[in-house]
Amino acid sequence: MSDSIENLLERRAILGPAYRLFYDEPLFPVQGEDVWLTDHTGRRYLDAYNNVPVVGHCNGAVVQAMSEQAQTLCTHTRYVHDAVLDYGERLLAHFPKYLNRVMFTCTGSEANDLALRMAFAVTGGQGVIVTANAYHGVTHLLAQLSPSLGAIGDFVRVVQPPLTQSEDAAQAFAQEIRAAIQSLQDAHIKPSALLIDTVFASDGIFAPDEGLLGLGIDTAREAGLLIIADEVQAGFGRLGSDWWGFVSAGFKPDIVTMGKPMGNGYPLAGVVAKGDLVQTFADTGRYFNTFGGNPVAMKVGMAVLNELEQRNLPEQVDTLGETMQEALLGLKELGVVEVRGKGLYWGVQLAATDTQTAAERAKFVVNDMRQHGVLLSQCGPNMDTLKIRPPLTFTASHIEIFIQTLSAALQKQCLVNIK
């Protein structure tokens, strides 16, 4: 029996069936380095999927910071330590001045949960508006706010995201929010928050132009809702030198949540908010997280910021994003419906053929590229969109490898009768 098959059988026996695996032939990685993963046979794969190692797999500076602090002290925020203050100050420097308080968690789910607790405390309401196929986390509360996982809570209303850059889309988004607010009020549920993934990742990936969301956000704010920007996917330079999706989209959130890339793989996440909101929340009760804000996490976060800043990675993403967009648009004749995204976060929506649905085509491409040494995934409400989000240490040469492999996979499909 091969090592990989034995591992799968053991995994099923120990973990049970709720866990899911990628690819028809699951990947068995044993080592990571920068933008590459190596499997148990020694084969290397170009990683165009994992946005968590934002400064590269096993980044030396991050590993060193983690190791040194782990050998010195790892405790919690009920004791005083410099690391949480130093990192908090550095992190807040990347936000508008009005967002002047930070609270730490371990995961993006925890961050979104904390943000909603804050919103509920400040507004006195519990109604939340999210987009139609959003994903915001795995806790009991967040699962009810994640239509992509299944049924939503009765205190939740969904709106269609504006997936085109137009005035009509902006108006439609505002109207949907207006209707969602009215629906909550009709059900005697006080609206509390509009929660937005700023790159609409699970909705099919879309980076809104500046101002596109403004009318909808103004509509929500006028009705007393707080605006929460979920930057777990888009944040830390993923979209370029703006650093945050809300900056790129040109709106001012009341609360911002972060996770995934914040610790480059180490569990680190957080919430940034207006000081008066944090004060109101504190007046209603205390906040404590055993591991959130521990010294090791803070040193890791500082190392990630150092790498992003000193290597000018967000600024490089601006240029790489243009290169990626141009290359992806060059594949239009291979059954590509639309290319959406910005920086190093892209969605490539595929067309159906007479013999395959668009989702089947996307699945084929993902598996074919995996067989040829490049990793990506698929997303969207119809699972017809290729999801591309590599570490920010990607280069033009990596993009060339990626595009060549993607082009070859698309050319293998029957493109005679593209719908």
Short mmCIF file of C-alpha atoms in Angstrom, two decimals:
data_model
loop_
_atom_site.label_atom_id
_atom_site.label_comp_id
_atom_site.label_asym_id
_atom_site.label_seq_id
_atom_site.Cartn_x
_atom_site.Cartn_y
_atom_site.Cartn_z
CA MET A 1 0.00 0.00 0.00
CA SER A 2 1.38 3.43 -0.93
CA ASP A 3 2.14 6.00 1.77
CA SER A 4 -0.52 8.38 0.39
CA ILE A 5 -3.31 5.77 0.38
CA GLU A 6 -2.36 4.58 3.86
CA ASN A 7 -2.41 8.21 5.04
CA LEU A 8 -5.91 8.73 3.59
CA LEU A 9 -7.28 5.62 5.28
CA GLU A 10 -5.74 6.61 8.60
CA ARG A 11 -7.04 10.17 8.22
CA ARG A 12 -10.59 8.92 7.69
CA ALA A 13 -10.36 6.57 10.67
CA ILE A 14 -9.03 9.26 13.01
CA LEU A 15 -10.64 12.50 11.80
CA GLY A 16 -13.94 11.22 10.46
CA PRO A 17 -15.73 12.24 7.24
CA ALA A 18 -16.50 15.92 7.92
CA TYR A 19 -13.07 17.09 6.76
CA ARG A 20 -12.71 17.64 3.03
CA LEU A 21 -9.69 17.29 0.74
CA PHE A 22 -8.69 19.14 -2.42
CA TYR A 23 -8.20 17.43 -5.79
CA ASP A 24 -9.22 14.07 -7.21
CA GLU A 25 -5.77 12.88 -6.16
CA PRO A 26 -5.21 14.56 -2.78
CA LEU A 27 -1.97 16.42 -2.21
CA PHE A 28 0.47 15.07 0.40
CA PRO A 29 2.90 17.98 1.07
CA VAL A 30 5.81 17.54 3.45
CA GLN A 31 7.72 20.80 2.98
CA GLY A 32 7.14 24.41 1.97
CA GLU A 33 9.57 27.05 0.78
CA ASP A 34 8.56 30.50 -0.48
CA VAL A 35 6.02 29.86 -3.30
CA TRP A 36 6.72 26.13 -3.55
CA LEU A 37 5.31 23.04 -1.83
CA THR A 38 7.07 19.67 -2.01
CA ASP A 39 5.10 16.42 -1.70
CA HIS A 40 6.08 13.10 -0.14
CA THR A 41 7.62 11.91 -3.42
CA GLY A 42 9.86 14.97 -3.73
CA ARG A 43 7.80 16.65 -6.45
CA ARG A 44 7.51 20.44 -6.25
CA TYR A 45 4.33 22.45 -6.85
CA LEU A 46 3.99 26.15 -7.59
CA ASP A 47 1.51 27.44 -5.01
CA ALA A 48 -0.95 29.86 -6.59
CA TYR A 49 -3.65 29.18 -4.02
CA ASN A 50 -2.48 29.66 -0.44
CA ASN A 51 -2.88 33.27 0.67
CA VAL A 52 -2.02 32.47 4.29
CA PRO A 53 1.80 32.39 3.79
CA VAL A 54 1.66 35.97 2.51
CA VAL A 55 5.44 36.40 2.71
CA GLY A 56 6.17 32.86 1.56
CA HIS A 57 6.07 29.39 3.07
CA CYS A 58 8.46 28.96 6.02
CA ASN A 59 9.75 32.52 5.68
CA GLY A 60 13.09 32.62 7.50
CA ALA A 61 12.53 35.93 9.29
CA VAL A 62 9.11 34.82 10.53
CA VAL A 63 10.39 31.44 11.69
CA GLN A 64 13.30 33.08 13.52
CA ALA A 65 11.03 35.57 15.29
CA MET A 66 8.68 32.77 16.32
CA SER A 67 11.49 30.56 17.60
CA GLU A 68 13.30 33.26 19.56
CA GLN A 69 10.16 34.44 21.36
CA ALA A 70 8.95 30.89 22.01
CA GLN A 71 12.25 30.25 23.80
CA THR A 72 11.81 33.38 25.91
CA LEU A 73 8.17 33.85 26.97
CA CYS A 74 4.68 32.92 25.81
CA THR A 75 1.91 34.15 28.08
CA HIS A 76 -1.30 36.18 27.73
CA THR A 77 -2.64 39.74 27.74
CA ARG A 78 -3.55 39.76 31.44
CA TYR A 79 0.13 40.40 32.04
CA VAL A 80 1.98 43.41 30.69
CA HIS A 81 4.40 42.77 27.85
CA ASP A 82 5.96 45.07 25.27
CA ALA A 83 5.29 42.90 22.22
CA VAL A 84 1.52 43.43 22.14
CA LEU A 85 1.98 47.22 22.38
CA ASP A 86 4.78 47.39 19.83
CA TYR A 87 2.90 45.30 17.30
CA GLY A 88 -0.41 47.03 17.93
CA GLU A 89 1.20 50.42 17.30
CA ARG A 90 2.88 49.21 14.11
CA LEU A 91 -0.32 47.64 12.83
CA LEU A 92 -2.48 50.70 13.52
CA ALA A 93 -0.02 52.84 11.55
CA HIS A 94 -1.35 51.12 8.42
CA PHE A 95 -4.93 52.27 9.10
CA PRO A 96 -6.70 55.63 8.90
CA LYS A 97 -6.23 57.56 12.14
CA TYR A 98 -9.89 57.23 13.16
CA LEU A 99 -9.44 53.45 13.42
CA ASN A 100 -7.32 53.69 16.54
CA ARG A 101 -7.93 50.60 18.68
CA VAL A 102 -6.94 46.97 18.10
CA MET A 103 -7.98 43.73 19.81
CA PHE A 104 -6.33 40.39 19.06
CA THR A 105 -7.74 36.93 18.38
CA CYS A 106 -6.35 33.71 16.91
CA THR A 107 -8.51 33.28 13.80
CA GLY A 108 -10.54 35.31 11.34
CA SER A 109 -13.67 33.57 12.59
CA GLU A 110 -12.93 34.79 16.11
CA ALA A 111 -12.25 38.27 14.76
CA ASN A 112 -15.59 38.43 12.96
CA ASP A 113 -17.34 37.04 16.03
CA LEU A 114 -15.77 39.75 18.20
CA ALA A 115 -16.65 42.45 15.67
CA LEU A 116 -20.29 41.37 15.73
CA ARG A 117 -20.35 41.26 19.52
CA MET A 118 -19.11 44.84 19.39
CA ALA A 119 -21.74 45.85 16.83
CA PHE A 120 -24.54 44.23 18.83
CA ALA A 121 -23.39 46.02 21.99
CA VAL A 122 -23.13 49.42 20.30
CA THR A 123 -26.36 49.34 18.27
CA GLY A 124 -28.58 47.26 20.51
CA GLY A 125 -29.61 45.29 17.43
CA GLN A 126 -28.75 41.86 16.09
CA GLY A 127 -29.76 41.98 12.43
CA VAL A 128 -26.89 41.47 10.01
CA ILE A 129 -26.65 41.89 6.23
CA VAL A 130 -24.15 39.83 4.18
CA THR A 131 -23.71 39.06 0.50
CA ALA A 132 -25.45 36.13 -1.15
CA ASN A 133 -22.64 33.56 -1.17
CA ALA A 134 -20.41 35.01 1.53
CA TYR A 135 -18.16 33.09 3.87
CA HIS A 136 -17.21 34.76 7.15
CA GLY A 137 -16.20 31.94 9.49
CA VAL A 138 -16.79 28.60 11.18
CA THR A 139 -18.18 29.45 14.62
CA HIS A 140 -21.87 28.84 15.31
CA LEU A 141 -22.61 32.54 14.85
CA LEU A 142 -20.47 33.02 11.75
CA ALA A 143 -21.78 29.87 10.05
CA GLN A 144 -25.23 31.47 10.23
CA LEU A 145 -23.75 34.49 8.43
CA SER A 146 -22.08 32.40 5.71
CA PRO A 147 -24.57 31.46 2.97
CA SER A 148 -21.83 29.53 1.15
CA LEU A 149 -21.95 26.97 4.00
CA GLY A 150 -25.72 26.46 3.87
CA ALA A 151 -28.71 27.76 5.82
CA ILE A 152 -28.45 31.21 7.40
CA GLY A 153 -29.88 32.51 10.66
CA ASP A 154 -33.27 34.20 10.85
CA PHE A 155 -31.50 37.42 11.93
CA VAL A 156 -29.54 37.50 8.66
CA ARG A 157 -30.47 38.97 5.29
CA VAL A 158 -28.51 38.53 2.07
CA VAL A 159 -27.90 40.93 -0.82
CA GLN A 160 -26.39 40.35 -4.23
CA PRO A 161 -22.87 41.79 -4.52
CA PRO A 162 -22.23 44.35 -7.26
CA LEU A 163 -20.07 42.26 -9.60
CA THR A 164 -19.82 44.89 -12.33
CA GLN A 165 -18.25 48.36 -12.19
CA SER A 166 -21.26 50.49 -13.12
CA GLU A 167 -23.67 53.06 -11.73
CA ASP A 168 -26.52 50.61 -12.25
CA ALA A 169 -24.70 48.05 -10.10
CA ALA A 170 -24.13 50.65 -7.38
CA GLN A 171 -27.82 51.60 -7.40
CA ALA A 172 -28.92 47.96 -7.34
CA PHE A 173 -26.61 47.21 -4.40
CA ALA A 174 -28.08 50.12 -2.43
CA GLN A 175 -31.62 49.02 -3.25
CA GLU A 176 -30.89 45.47 -2.08
CA ILE A 177 -29.53 46.81 1.20
CA ARG A 178 -32.57 49.04 1.60
CA ALA A 179 -34.85 46.03 1.06
CA ALA A 180 -32.82 43.89 3.49
CA ILE A 181 -33.10 46.54 6.19
CA GLN A 182 -36.84 46.75 5.65
CA SER A 183 -37.14 42.96 5.82
CA LEU A 184 -35.36 42.88 9.18
CA GLN A 185 -37.53 45.66 10.53
CA ASP A 186 -40.69 43.92 9.32
CA ALA A 187 -39.57 40.87 11.31
CA HIS A 188 -39.04 43.09 14.39
CA ILE A 189 -35.28 42.55 14.23
CA LYS A 190 -33.23 45.70 14.75
CA PRO A 191 -30.51 45.99 12.08
CA SER A 192 -27.00 46.11 13.50
CA ALA A 193 -24.30 45.58 10.89
CA LEU A 194 -23.41 45.29 7.22
CA LEU A 195 -20.58 42.74 6.97
CA ILE A 196 -18.62 42.90 3.71
CA ASP A 197 -15.77 40.73 2.44
CA THR A 198 -13.97 43.48 0.55
CA VAL A 199 -12.93 41.21 -2.33
CA PHE A 200 -16.19 39.20 -2.40
CA ALA A 201 -14.10 36.02 -2.43
CA SER A 202 -16.82 33.37 -2.09
CA ASP A 203 -19.18 35.34 -4.32
CA GLY A 204 -16.81 34.80 -7.23
CA ILE A 205 -14.02 37.34 -6.53
CA PHE A 206 -14.48 41.01 -7.35
CA ALA A 207 -12.45 44.07 -6.36
CA PRO A 208 -14.82 47.05 -6.50
CA ASP A 209 -13.62 50.34 -7.90
CA GLU A 210 -13.49 53.33 -5.61
CA GLY A 211 -17.01 54.57 -4.89
CA LEU A 212 -18.94 51.56 -6.20
CA LEU A 213 -20.08 50.48 -2.73
CA GLY A 214 -20.59 54.01 -1.42
CA LEU A 215 -24.31 54.38 -2.02
CA GLY A 216 -25.07 51.02 -0.43
CA ILE A 217 -22.87 51.74 2.57
CA ASP A 218 -24.45 55.18 3.02
CA THR A 219 -27.88 53.52 2.93
CA ALA A 220 -26.85 51.11 5.68
CA ARG A 221 -25.21 53.78 7.81
CA GLU A 222 -28.22 56.10 7.58
CA ALA A 223 -30.33 53.26 9.01
CA GLY A 224 -27.99 52.96 11.99
CA LEU A 225 -25.96 49.95 10.89
CA LEU A 226 -22.25 49.68 11.57
CA ILE A 227 -20.03 48.82 8.60
CA ILE A 228 -17.66 45.90 9.14
CA ALA A 229 -14.95 45.32 6.54
CA ASP A 230 -13.86 41.68 6.53
CA GLU A 231 -10.23 41.92 5.37
CA VAL A 232 -9.34 38.31 6.17
CA GLN A 233 -9.01 37.62 2.44
CA ALA A 234 -8.07 40.99 0.94
CA GLY A 235 -5.88 42.54 3.62
CA PHE A 236 -2.13 42.98 4.08
CA GLY A 237 -1.35 44.05 0.52
CA ARG A 238 -3.16 41.26 -1.30
CA LEU A 239 -4.75 43.85 -3.63
CA GLY A 240 -1.68 46.09 -3.78
CA SER A 241 -0.21 49.18 -2.16
CA ASP A 242 -3.55 50.30 -0.69
CA TRP A 243 -3.02 47.45 1.82
CA TRP A 244 -6.75 47.02 2.49
CA GLY A 245 -9.76 46.30 0.32
CA PHE A 246 -11.79 49.05 1.98
CA VAL A 247 -9.15 51.62 1.01
CA SER A 248 -9.14 50.36 -2.57
CA ALA A 249 -12.94 50.52 -2.65
CA GLY A 250 -12.95 53.99 -1.11
CA PHE A 251 -15.19 53.57 1.94
CA LYS A 252 -14.75 54.09 5.68
CA PRO A 253 -15.66 51.10 7.84
CA ASP A 254 -16.43 51.35 11.53
CA ILE A 255 -14.74 48.02 12.25
CA VAL A 256 -12.13 46.00 10.33
CA THR A 257 -11.40 42.30 10.83
CA MET A 258 -8.20 40.50 9.84
CA GLY A 259 -6.80 36.97 9.89
CA LYS A 260 -5.22 34.43 7.50
CA PRO A 261 -2.04 36.20 6.25
CA MET A 262 -1.55 38.20 9.46
CA GLY A 263 0.70 35.52 10.99
CA ASN A 264 1.93 33.84 7.79
CA GLY A 265 0.51 30.54 9.05
CA TYR A 266 0.78 31.15 12.79
CA PRO A 267 -2.69 31.63 14.37
CA LEU A 268 -3.01 35.42 14.53
CA ALA A 269 -6.01 37.61 13.80
CA GLY A 270 -7.60 40.77 15.09
CA VAL A 271 -10.14 43.57 15.06
CA VAL A 272 -9.41 47.25 14.47
CA ALA A 273 -12.14 49.74 15.32
CA LYS A 274 -13.02 53.26 16.36
CA GLY A 275 -12.08 54.04 19.94
CA ASP A 276 -15.59 55.05 20.97
CA LEU A 277 -17.03 51.74 19.75
CA VAL A 278 -14.43 49.79 21.71
CA GLN A 279 -15.23 51.88 24.79
CA THR A 280 -18.97 51.20 24.49
CA PHE A 281 -18.26 47.50 24.08
CA ALA A 282 -15.96 47.53 27.12
CA ASP A 283 -18.68 49.22 29.17
CA THR A 284 -20.92 46.18 28.58
CA GLY A 285 -18.38 43.54 29.59
CA ARG A 286 -14.80 42.36 29.40
CA TYR A 287 -12.84 40.73 26.58
CA PHE A 288 -10.17 38.09 27.03
CA ASN A 289 -8.66 35.54 24.66
CA THR A 290 -6.23 33.02 26.16
CA PHE A 291 -3.95 32.94 23.13
CA GLY A 292 -4.94 36.12 21.31
CA GLY A 293 -2.17 38.71 21.61
CA ASN A 294 0.40 36.36 23.13
CA PRO A 295 4.06 37.42 22.75
CA VAL A 296 4.92 34.76 20.17
CA ALA A 297 2.00 35.81 17.97
CA MET A 298 2.98 39.46 18.29
CA LYS A 299 6.59 38.81 17.30
CA VAL A 300 5.39 36.76 14.33
CA GLY A 301 3.05 39.56 13.28
CA MET A 302 5.86 42.09 13.55
CA ALA A 303 8.10 39.92 11.37
CA VAL A 304 5.36 39.70 8.73
CA LEU A 305 4.99 43.50 8.71
CA ASN A 306 8.75 43.86 8.44
CA GLU A 307 8.85 41.58 5.41
CA LEU A 308 5.93 43.34 3.71
CA GLU A 309 7.40 46.78 4.33
CA GLN A 310 11.11 46.19 3.81
CA ARG A 311 10.64 44.15 0.64
CA ASN A 312 7.95 46.55 -0.68
CA LEU A 313 5.73 43.58 -1.42
CA PRO A 314 2.39 45.46 -1.59
CA GLU A 315 3.93 47.92 -4.07
CA GLN A 316 5.28 45.04 -6.16
CA VAL A 317 1.79 43.53 -6.16
CA ASP A 318 0.53 46.59 -8.09
CA THR A 319 2.85 45.74 -10.99
CA LEU A 320 2.40 41.98 -10.74
CA GLY A 321 -1.37 42.45 -10.74
CA GLU A 322 -1.22 44.27 -14.06
CA THR A 323 0.96 41.50 -15.48
CA MET A 324 -1.41 38.81 -14.24
CA GLN A 325 -4.51 40.60 -15.52
CA GLU A 326 -3.05 41.10 -18.99
CA ALA A 327 -1.99 37.44 -19.16
CA LEU A 328 -5.37 36.15 -17.98
CA LEU A 329 -7.26 38.35 -20.45
CA GLY A 330 -5.11 36.79 -23.17
CA LEU A 331 -6.87 33.48 -22.47
CA LYS A 332 -10.34 34.79 -23.35
CA GLU A 333 -10.55 32.69 -26.52
CA LEU A 334 -10.09 29.53 -24.46
CA GLY A 335 -13.56 29.72 -22.95
CA VAL A 336 -13.02 32.42 -20.33
CA VAL A 337 -16.16 34.44 -19.61
CA GLU A 338 -14.67 37.06 -17.32
CA VAL A 339 -11.50 37.94 -15.43
CA ARG A 340 -12.13 39.67 -12.08
CA GLY A 341 -9.85 40.83 -9.31
CA LYS A 342 -6.88 42.99 -8.48
CA GLY A 343 -3.28 42.66 -7.33
CA LEU A 344 -2.66 39.00 -6.58
CA TYR A 345 -6.27 37.93 -6.05
CA TRP A 346 -8.00 36.84 -9.27
CA GLY A 347 -11.09 34.98 -10.34
CA VAL A 348 -11.33 33.49 -13.83
CA GLN A 349 -14.92 32.59 -14.66
CA LEU A 350 -15.25 29.84 -17.24
CA ALA A 351 -17.91 29.21 -19.87
CA ALA A 352 -19.83 25.97 -20.27
CA THR A 353 -19.57 23.77 -23.36
CA ASP A 354 -22.04 21.34 -24.92
CA THR A 355 -20.35 18.54 -23.00
CA GLN A 356 -19.34 20.20 -19.71
CA THR A 357 -20.85 22.65 -17.27
CA ALA A 358 -18.69 25.60 -16.30
CA ALA A 359 -18.19 24.05 -12.85
CA GLU A 360 -17.02 20.78 -14.42
CA ARG A 361 -14.57 22.71 -16.58
CA ALA A 362 -13.23 24.54 -13.53
CA LYS A 363 -12.79 21.26 -11.66
CA PHE A 364 -10.96 19.75 -14.63
CA VAL A 365 -8.60 22.71 -14.86
CA VAL A 366 -7.84 22.64 -11.12
CA ASN A 367 -7.04 18.92 -11.21
CA ASP A 368 -5.09 19.08 -14.46
CA MET A 369 -2.92 21.90 -13.17
CA ARG A 370 -2.30 19.99 -9.95
CA GLN A 371 -1.08 17.05 -12.06
CA HIS A 372 1.27 19.45 -13.83
CA GLY A 373 2.68 21.04 -10.71
CA VAL A 374 0.57 24.17 -10.14
CA LEU A 375 -1.97 24.61 -7.33
CA LEU A 376 -5.17 26.66 -7.40
CA SER A 377 -8.84 26.15 -6.55
CA GLN A 378 -12.37 27.07 -7.64
CA CYS A 379 -15.09 29.21 -6.08
CA GLY A 380 -18.27 31.19 -6.70
CA PRO A 381 -21.95 30.35 -6.20
CA ASN A 382 -21.79 28.02 -9.20
CA MET A 383 -18.19 26.87 -8.59
CA ASP A 384 -17.35 28.04 -12.11
CA THR A 385 -14.55 30.44 -11.18
CA LEU A 386 -10.87 29.63 -10.80
CA LYS A 387 -9.45 31.11 -7.58
CA ILE A 388 -5.91 32.51 -7.83
CA ARG A 389 -4.24 33.96 -4.72
CA PRO A 390 -0.53 33.10 -4.39
CA PRO A 391 1.91 34.32 -1.75
CA LEU A 392 2.93 37.94 -2.35
CA THR A 393 6.47 36.75 -3.03
CA PHE A 394 5.30 35.62 -6.48
CA THR A 395 7.35 37.05 -9.34
CA ALA A 396 6.87 37.62 -13.07
CA SER A 397 8.60 34.30 -13.77
CA HIS A 398 6.12 32.49 -11.51
CA ILE A 399 3.25 34.16 -13.36
CA GLU A 400 4.72 32.90 -16.64
CA ILE A 401 4.79 29.31 -15.33
CA PHE A 402 1.25 29.68 -14.02
CA ILE A 403 -0.17 31.08 -17.27
CA GLN A 404 1.53 28.44 -19.41
CA THR A 405 0.09 25.66 -17.26
CA LEU A 406 -3.37 27.24 -17.18
CA SER A 407 -3.38 27.76 -20.95
CA ALA A 408 -2.41 24.13 -21.54
CA ALA A 409 -5.21 22.91 -19.25
CA LEU A 410 -7.82 25.07 -20.98
CA GLN A 411 -6.67 23.92 -24.42
CA LYS A 412 -7.30 20.28 -23.48
CA GLN A 413 -11.02 20.88 -23.16
CA CYS A 414 -13.56 20.82 -25.97
CA LEU A 415 -13.85 24.46 -26.95
CA VAL A 416 -15.70 24.05 -30.24
CA ASN A 417 -19.12 24.66 -28.74
CA ILE A 418 -18.51 27.16 -25.97
CA LYS A 419 -21.83 28.51 -24.78
#
